[in-house]
Amino acid sequence: MQELLGRLRALDPGAVISLRVIACFDELIVGGVNSQALLSAAASLTGCVVGFSIDSPARAMRVSPQGEQLAGDALVPSDVRLKWSDGALSVWLEREGDPHANDALIIERLSLALRVRYDRSGSADPRRDLGLMVDADVDEDRRFEAAARQGLSQSTRYRFVVAPLFATWRTHPAAREDVISTSSGPLHTLIVQQTTTTVEAEPVGIGQAAFVSDFPRAFRTAVVALRLTQLPDTPVVLADDYGGLLDVLAELPAGYEPADVPAVASIAGHPWGPVTLDALVRTASVREAARVAGIHHSTMTTRVQLVTETLGFEPLDGVGRLRLGLAYLLWRLHRSSTLTLPAPVDGNARTS
């Protein structure tokens, strides 16, 4: 599938989007995610409420594009192009107006995934244990119970691997999986052993290793790591590489912007800005930064002078280095496009 995507990318961008929809559901089926996760993915991809019902076991569910279960009566459309049914299982999109491009494909893949889901698991649909384990508002006893149901030990550290729904998977690791709703949109989430420090997929964020009791924080570090990825240069980010800085970033309220970020954004506006800032943050001297950036030492010295004047503090000494590093990472988070989905339905890209 991924090889085919690569070949089609240059020939037909529309076909690539359709194949990525198929690949997304393929990965969710392989991961054995539950019904709400499948509906969350479909709702996010279509941008409208998605519902399903099944006769045996009798069950119905509606999910919003934000991944939340909705109460109330289903608004099953009259347009046959927005629904599918085999008499026992039905799926539909609660979309007003005509179908969008790929609606039919998403309905077809969702119905297939649900049929596999119920053929595989019989009458039971597992609880959303991964969602419980990463929810900071869930008390520790319930988190431990969910972990026990998933066969996780309280005395072992695990990592979270998170990816947008449109991630490209070359190898799918064996793991417990789900689609978890976050403020950044629904994320394909896996729990892996703490020894896992990379995954053959992109883009992917890998969080810090943690015990079950600390899963909410560990999950947040994985989400931040994902937002720091940048294709094609940085497809996978391991939270460990940023140490405690990831903890700080994970705890900041959404939209928080310290005073140094606008200055960093101004510097990054220069063609040489991003590579220079990245080299300065990653290295311990001007000479080493010049080597990493691939420029002459004297050129880097000139740039450091401009950076210092713009920031208003010395970026390579003491607290100044910490201020630059934090502001630079926050600037990267604010401009991250990792969670912006291609537009499969209406031509407008949106957050995953």
GROMACS .gro file of C-alpha atoms in nm:
model
  352
    1MET     CA    1   0.000   0.000   0.000
    2GLN     CA    2   0.271   0.250   0.096
    3GLU     CA    3   0.466   0.180  -0.225
    4LEU     CA    4   0.150   0.239  -0.425
    5LEU     CA    5   0.092   0.565  -0.240
    6GLY     CA    6   0.439   0.681  -0.332
    7ARG     CA    7   0.385   0.607  -0.700
    8LEU     CA    8   0.044   0.774  -0.713
    9ARG     CA    9   0.149   1.083  -0.521
   10ALA     CA   10   0.308   1.236  -0.828
   11LEU     CA   11   0.034   1.123  -1.066
   12ASP     CA   12  -0.300   1.177  -0.896
   13PRO     CA   13  -0.323   1.358  -0.557
   14GLY     CA   14  -0.695   1.275  -0.535
   15ALA     CA   15  -0.628   0.904  -0.563
   16VAL     CA   16  -0.365   0.936  -0.291
   17ILE     CA   17  -0.623   1.076  -0.049
   18SER     CA   18  -0.860   0.788  -0.122
   19LEU     CA   19  -0.587   0.533  -0.068
   20ARG     CA   20  -0.489   0.701   0.257
   21VAL     CA   21  -0.847   0.664   0.378
   22ILE     CA   22  -0.825   0.294   0.300
   23ALA     CA   23  -0.483   0.267   0.468
   24CYS     CA   24  -0.617   0.445   0.778
   25PHE     CA   25  -0.898   0.193   0.827
   26ASP     CA   26  -0.667  -0.097   0.744
   27GLU     CA   27  -0.441   0.007   1.032
   28LEU     CA   28  -0.736   0.044   1.270
   29ILE     CA   29  -0.866  -0.301   1.175
   30VAL     CA   30  -0.521  -0.453   1.227
   31GLY     CA   31  -0.505  -0.278   1.563
   32GLY     CA   32  -0.841  -0.423   1.668
   33VAL     CA   33  -0.972  -0.088   1.788
   34ASN     CA   34  -1.328  -0.074   1.919
   35SER     CA   35  -1.646   0.066   1.767
   36GLN     CA   36  -1.620   0.420   1.906
   37ALA     CA   37  -1.263   0.446   1.779
   38LEU     CA   38  -1.375   0.344   1.430
   39LEU     CA   39  -1.661   0.593   1.434
   40SER     CA   40  -1.428   0.864   1.569
   41ALA     CA   41  -1.195   0.812   1.277
   42ALA     CA   42  -1.479   0.826   1.025
   43ALA     CA   43  -1.628   1.136   1.189
   44SER     CA   44  -1.292   1.312   1.187
   45LEU     CA   45  -1.229   1.228   0.823
   46THR     CA   46  -1.575   1.340   0.709
   47GLY     CA   47  -1.613   1.635   0.947
   48CYS     CA   48  -1.967   1.534   1.044
   49VAL     CA   49  -2.148   1.313   1.297
   50VAL     CA   50  -2.126   0.942   1.218
   51GLY     CA   51  -2.360   0.676   1.354
   52PHE     CA   52  -2.406   0.301   1.350
   53SER     CA   53  -2.653   0.045   1.481
   54ILE     CA   54  -2.650  -0.332   1.503
   55ASP     CA   55  -2.926  -0.580   1.582
   56SER     CA   56  -2.720  -0.839   1.771
   57PRO     CA   57  -2.600  -0.735   2.018
   58ALA     CA   58  -2.854  -0.454   2.008
   59ARG     CA   59  -2.651  -0.139   2.007
   60ALA     CA   60  -2.638   0.207   1.852
   61MET     CA   61  -2.388   0.489   1.876
   62ARG     CA   62  -2.332   0.837   1.732
   63VAL     CA   63  -1.993   1.010   1.746
   64SER     CA   64  -1.897   1.371   1.674
   65PRO     CA   65  -1.591   1.480   1.471
   66GLN     CA   66  -1.427   1.552   1.808
   67GLY     CA   67  -1.466   1.184   1.902
   68GLU     CA   68  -1.740   1.236   2.161
   69GLN     CA   69  -2.040   1.006   2.196
   70LEU     CA   70  -2.363   1.196   2.136
   71ALA     CA   71  -2.699   1.149   2.300
   72GLY     CA   72  -3.031   1.195   2.127
   73ASP     CA   73  -3.201   1.045   1.827
   74ALA     CA   74  -3.002   0.962   1.517
   75LEU     CA   75  -3.056   1.187   1.218
   76VAL     CA   76  -3.027   0.915   0.955
   77PRO     CA   77  -3.022   1.089   0.616
   78SER     CA   78  -3.271   1.000   0.347
   79ASP     CA   79  -2.997   1.018   0.084
   80VAL     CA   80  -2.890   0.660   0.016
   81ARG     CA   81  -2.542   0.788  -0.071
   82LEU     CA   82  -2.487   0.880   0.296
   83LYS     CA   83  -2.573   0.545   0.454
   84TRP     CA   84  -2.514   0.171   0.426
   85SER     CA   85  -2.700  -0.128   0.569
   86ASP     CA   86  -2.712  -0.504   0.530
   87GLY     CA   87  -3.027  -0.526   0.742
   88ALA     CA   88  -2.843  -0.620   1.063
   89LEU     CA   89  -2.577  -0.350   1.075
   90SER     CA   90  -2.617   0.007   0.953
   91VAL     CA   91  -2.383   0.306   0.929
   92TRP     CA   92  -2.460   0.660   0.825
   93LEU     CA   93  -2.323   1.012   0.801
   94GLU     CA   94  -2.538   1.288   0.948
   95ARG     CA   95  -2.441   1.534   0.678
   96GLU     CA   96  -2.665   1.809   0.550
   97GLY     CA   97  -2.668   1.849   0.176
   98ASP     CA   98  -2.495   1.645  -0.088
   99PRO     CA   99  -2.220   1.393  -0.009
  100HIS     CA  100  -1.862   1.511  -0.023
  101ALA     CA  101  -1.582   1.344  -0.208
  102ASN     CA  102  -1.477   1.023  -0.032
  103ASP     CA  103  -1.796   1.000   0.178
  104ALA     CA  104  -1.894   0.680  -0.002
  105LEU     CA  105  -1.546   0.536   0.045
  106ILE     CA  106  -1.542   0.619   0.416
  107ILE     CA  107  -1.887   0.463   0.465
  108GLU     CA  108  -1.772   0.150   0.284
  109ARG     CA  109  -1.451   0.119   0.488
  110LEU     CA  110  -1.630   0.193   0.816
  111SER     CA  111  -1.898  -0.069   0.750
  112LEU     CA  112  -1.630  -0.322   0.661
  113ALA     CA  113  -1.431  -0.242   0.977
  114LEU     CA  114  -1.742  -0.278   1.196
  115ARG     CA  115  -1.832  -0.610   1.037
  116VAL     CA  116  -1.477  -0.734   1.106
  117ARG     CA  117  -1.504  -0.594   1.457
  118TYR     CA  118  -1.819  -0.787   1.542
  119ASP     CA  119  -1.723  -1.101   1.355
  120ARG     CA  120  -1.399  -1.102   1.554
  121SER     CA  121  -1.525  -1.023   1.900
  122GLY     CA  122  -1.872  -1.177   1.895
  123SER     CA  123  -2.118  -0.995   2.114
  124ALA     CA  124  -1.875  -0.795   2.320
  125ASP     CA  125  -1.710  -0.463   2.233
  126PRO     CA  126  -1.420  -0.401   2.474
  127ARG     CA  127  -1.429  -0.103   2.701
  128ARG     CA  128  -1.228   0.200   2.606
  129ASP     CA  129  -0.952   0.117   2.850
  130LEU     CA  130  -0.679   0.323   2.682
  131GLY     CA  131  -0.894   0.634   2.705
  132LEU     CA  132  -0.953   0.568   3.075
  133MET     CA  133  -0.585   0.515   3.144
  134VAL     CA  134  -0.475   0.849   2.994
  135ASP     CA  135  -0.759   1.057   3.141
  136ALA     CA  136  -0.620   1.267   3.428
  137ASP     CA  137  -0.971   1.300   3.573
  138VAL     CA  138  -1.005   0.922   3.619
  139ASP     CA  139  -0.908   0.809   3.968
  140GLU     CA  140  -0.612   0.579   4.012
  141ASP     CA  141  -0.818   0.272   4.107
  142ARG     CA  142  -1.014   0.284   3.780
  143ARG     CA  143  -0.688   0.340   3.589
  144PHE     CA  144  -0.536   0.031   3.752
  145GLU     CA  145  -0.850  -0.174   3.675
  146ALA     CA  146  -0.835  -0.071   3.310
  147ALA     CA  147  -0.466  -0.159   3.297
  148ALA     CA  148  -0.533  -0.499   3.451
  149ARG     CA  149  -0.800  -0.572   3.188
  150GLN     CA  150  -0.541  -0.493   2.923
  151GLY     CA  151  -0.282  -0.719   3.089
  152LEU     CA  152  -0.053  -0.433   3.190
  153SER     CA  153   0.157  -0.460   3.506
  154GLN     CA  154   0.164  -0.178   3.760
  155SER     CA  155   0.536  -0.240   3.817
  156THR     CA  156   0.638  -0.213   3.450
  157ARG     CA  157   0.704   0.100   3.248
  158TYR     CA  158   0.538   0.145   2.909
  159ARG     CA  159   0.541   0.409   2.638
  160PHE     CA  160   0.265   0.566   2.431
  161VAL     CA  161   0.305   0.592   2.055
  162VAL     CA  162   0.068   0.844   1.895
  163ALA     CA  163   0.007   0.923   1.530
  164PRO     CA  164  -0.250   1.115   1.325
  165LEU     CA  165  -0.512   0.909   1.143
  166PHE     CA  166  -0.331   0.966   0.815
  167ALA     CA  167   0.007   0.842   0.935
  168THR     CA  168   0.206   0.618   0.703
  169TRP     CA  169   0.284   0.281   0.863
  170ARG     CA  170   0.558   0.067   0.708
  171THR     CA  171   0.543  -0.183   0.994
  172HIS     CA  172   0.259  -0.206   1.244
  173PRO     CA  173   0.391  -0.304   1.588
  174ALA     CA  174   0.203  -0.550   1.804
  175ALA     CA  175   0.039  -0.335   2.069
  176ARG     CA  176  -0.282  -0.241   2.247
  177GLU     CA  177  -0.447   0.029   2.035
  178ASP     CA  178  -0.730   0.276   2.025
  179VAL     CA  179  -0.826   0.612   1.879
  180ILE     CA  180  -0.824   0.866   2.161
  181SER     CA  181  -0.990   1.206   2.141
  182THR     CA  182  -0.765   1.497   2.238
  183SER     CA  183  -0.773   1.875   2.209
  184SER     CA  184  -0.565   1.823   1.895
  185GLY     CA  185  -0.820   1.583   1.746
  186PRO     CA  186  -0.849   1.202   1.747
  187LEU     CA  187  -0.512   1.029   1.763
  188HIS     CA  188  -0.420   0.670   1.679
  189THR     CA  189  -0.265   0.556   2.009
  190LEU     CA  190  -0.061   0.247   2.095
  191ILE     CA  191   0.089   0.122   2.421
  192VAL     CA  192   0.429  -0.042   2.369
  193GLN     CA  193   0.708  -0.174   2.585
  194GLN     CA  194   0.948   0.084   2.731
  195THR     CA  195   1.229  -0.055   2.514
  196THR     CA  196   1.051   0.073   2.202
  197THR     CA  197   1.225   0.396   2.103
  198THR     CA  198   1.134   0.411   1.736
  199VAL     CA  199   0.857   0.291   1.506
  200GLU     CA  200   0.855   0.241   1.132
  201ALA     CA  201   0.583   0.495   1.066
  202GLU     CA  202   0.553   0.869   1.011
  203PRO     CA  203   0.476   1.107   1.164
  204VAL     CA  204   0.489   0.953   1.509
  205GLY     CA  205   0.552   1.079   1.862
  206ILE     CA  206   0.686   0.842   2.127
  207GLY     CA  207   0.632   0.946   2.487
  208GLN     CA  208   0.841   0.899   2.797
  209ALA     CA  209   0.837   0.559   2.968
  210ALA     CA  210   0.605   0.556   3.268
  211PHE     CA  211   0.423   0.336   3.515
  212VAL     CA  212   0.045   0.300   3.484
  213SER     CA  213  -0.005   0.552   3.764
  214ASP     CA  214   0.167   0.817   3.552
  215PHE     CA  215   0.001   0.736   3.218
  216PRO     CA  216  -0.181   1.072   3.174
  217ARG     CA  217   0.148   1.265   3.183
  218ALA     CA  218   0.327   1.008   2.966
  219PHE     CA  219   0.051   1.033   2.705
  220ARG     CA  220   0.079   1.413   2.700
  221THR     CA  221   0.454   1.389   2.633
  222ALA     CA  222   0.380   1.160   2.338
  223VAL     CA  223   0.135   1.414   2.193
  224VAL     CA  224   0.390   1.694   2.230
  225ALA     CA  225   0.654   1.473   2.068
  226LEU     CA  226   0.418   1.411   1.776
  227ARG     CA  227   0.365   1.786   1.730
  228LEU     CA  228   0.742   1.834   1.713
  229THR     CA  229   0.775   1.602   1.416
  230GLN     CA  230   0.842   1.763   1.083
  231LEU     CA  231   0.825   1.570   0.757
  232PRO     CA  232   1.038   1.469   0.582
  233ASP     CA  233   1.334   1.557   0.805
  234THR     CA  234   1.200   1.452   1.146
  235PRO     CA  235   0.934   1.180   1.103
  236VAL     CA  236   0.970   1.036   1.454
  237VAL     CA  237   1.033   1.226   1.778
  238LEU     CA  238   1.123   1.043   2.098
  239ALA     CA  239   1.033   1.242   2.407
  240ASP     CA  240   1.347   1.124   2.584
  241ASP     CA  241   1.557   1.334   2.346
  242TYR     CA  242   1.417   1.651   2.505
  243GLY     CA  243   1.419   1.531   2.866
  244GLY     CA  244   1.242   1.753   3.115
  245LEU     CA  245   1.164   2.016   2.851
  246LEU     CA  246   0.890   1.786   2.718
  247ASP     CA  247   0.740   1.769   3.066
  248VAL     CA  248   0.731   2.148   3.078
  249LEU     CA  249   0.575   2.175   2.733
  250ALA     CA  250   0.320   1.904   2.814
  251GLU     CA  251   0.194   2.093   3.118
  252LEU     CA  252   0.158   2.436   2.955
  253PRO     CA  253  -0.200   2.549   2.887
  254ALA     CA  254  -0.310   2.552   2.523
  255GLY     CA  255  -0.214   2.873   2.348
  256TYR     CA  256   0.038   2.979   2.610
  257GLU     CA  257   0.313   3.190   2.456
  258PRO     CA  258   0.601   3.324   2.666
  259ALA     CA  259   0.749   3.664   2.586
  260ASP     CA  260   1.046   3.522   2.392
  261VAL     CA  261   0.840   3.339   2.126
  262PRO     CA  262   0.761   3.645   1.907
  263ALA     CA  263   1.132   3.726   1.887
  264VAL     CA  264   1.209   3.367   1.788
  265ALA     CA  265   0.933   3.386   1.526
  266SER     CA  266   1.092   3.703   1.390
  267ILE     CA  267   1.429   3.529   1.358
  268ALA     CA  268   1.267   3.224   1.200
  269GLY     CA  269   1.121   3.454   0.937
  270HIS     CA  270   1.466   3.485   0.780
  271PRO     CA  271   1.554   3.215   0.525
  272TRP     CA  272   1.846   3.118   0.745
  273GLY     CA  273   1.649   3.146   1.070
  274PRO     CA  274   1.505   2.797   1.139
  275VAL     CA  275   1.825   2.606   1.061
  276THR     CA  276   2.031   2.852   1.267
  277LEU     CA  277   1.801   2.834   1.568
  278ASP     CA  278   1.790   2.456   1.551
  279ALA     CA  279   2.170   2.435   1.536
  280LEU     CA  280   2.213   2.675   1.830
  281VAL     CA  281   1.967   2.481   2.046
  282ARG     CA  282   2.124   2.146   1.968
  283THR     CA  283   2.490   2.241   2.020
  284ALA     CA  284   2.716   2.388   2.285
  285SER     CA  285   2.929   2.634   2.086
  286VAL     CA  286   2.918   2.864   1.786
  287ARG     CA  287   3.173   2.651   1.605
  288GLU     CA  288   2.972   2.332   1.659
  289ALA     CA  289   2.651   2.508   1.558
  290ALA     CA  290   2.820   2.621   1.234
  291ARG     CA  291   2.918   2.263   1.162
  292VAL     CA  292   2.564   2.134   1.223
  293ALA     CA  293   2.414   2.412   1.007
  294GLY     CA  294   2.669   2.347   0.734
  295ILE     CA  295   2.804   2.702   0.721
  296HIS     CA  296   3.135   2.876   0.793
  297HIS     CA  297   3.217   2.969   1.150
  298SER     CA  298   3.231   3.342   1.070
  299THR     CA  299   2.886   3.327   0.909
  300MET     CA  300   2.741   3.167   1.221
  301THR     CA  301   2.910   3.432   1.436
  302THR     CA  302   2.737   3.703   1.234
  303ARG     CA  303   2.402   3.527   1.267
  304VAL     CA  304   2.445   3.484   1.643
  305GLN     CA  305   2.496   3.859   1.671
  306LEU     CA  306   2.168   3.919   1.486
  307VAL     CA  307   1.992   3.658   1.698
  308THR     CA  308   2.120   3.821   2.017
  309GLU     CA  309   2.006   4.168   1.906
  310THR     CA  310   1.658   4.037   1.820
  311LEU     CA  311   1.614   3.834   2.137
  312GLY     CA  312   1.753   4.101   2.365
  313PHE     CA  313   1.958   3.849   2.563
  314GLU     CA  314   2.262   3.629   2.514
  315PRO     CA  315   2.129   3.296   2.379
  316LEU     CA  316   2.437   3.085   2.441
  317ASP     CA  317   2.503   3.146   2.809
  318GLY     CA  318   2.332   3.024   3.125
  319VAL     CA  319   1.962   3.103   3.149
  320GLY     CA  320   1.968   3.254   2.800
  321ARG     CA  321   2.029   2.912   2.648
  322LEU     CA  322   1.731   2.771   2.839
  323ARG     CA  323   1.510   3.065   2.732
  324LEU     CA  324   1.605   3.015   2.367
  325GLY     CA  325   1.546   2.639   2.381
  326LEU     CA  326   1.201   2.673   2.539
  327ALA     CA  327   1.093   2.955   2.307
  328TYR     CA  328   1.219   2.768   2.001
  329LEU     CA  329   1.029   2.448   2.089
  330LEU     CA  330   0.711   2.645   2.160
  331TRP     CA  331   0.747   2.822   1.826
  332ARG     CA  332   0.773   2.481   1.659
  333LEU     CA  333   0.462   2.360   1.843
  334HIS     CA  334   0.263   2.668   1.742
  335ARG     CA  335   0.348   2.630   1.374
  336SER     CA  336   0.320   2.250   1.368
  337SER     CA  337   0.112   2.116   1.079
  338THR     CA  338   0.153   1.752   1.183
  339LEU     CA  339  -0.210   1.720   1.288
  340THR     CA  340  -0.353   1.895   0.985
  341LEU     CA  341  -0.531   1.634   0.779
  342PRO     CA  342  -0.530   1.632   0.404
  343ALA     CA  343  -0.876   1.730   0.287
  344PRO     CA  344  -1.055   1.414   0.174
  345VAL     CA  345  -1.402   1.562   0.161
  346ASP     CA  346  -1.438   1.933   0.114
  347GLY     CA  347  -1.102   2.062  -0.002
  348ASN     CA  348  -1.026   2.238   0.326
  349ALA     CA  349  -0.748   2.097   0.540
  350ARG     CA  350  -0.833   2.074   0.907
  351THR     CA  351  -0.685   1.958   1.233
  352SER     CA  352  -0.676   1.581   1.283
   0.00000   0.00000   0.00000
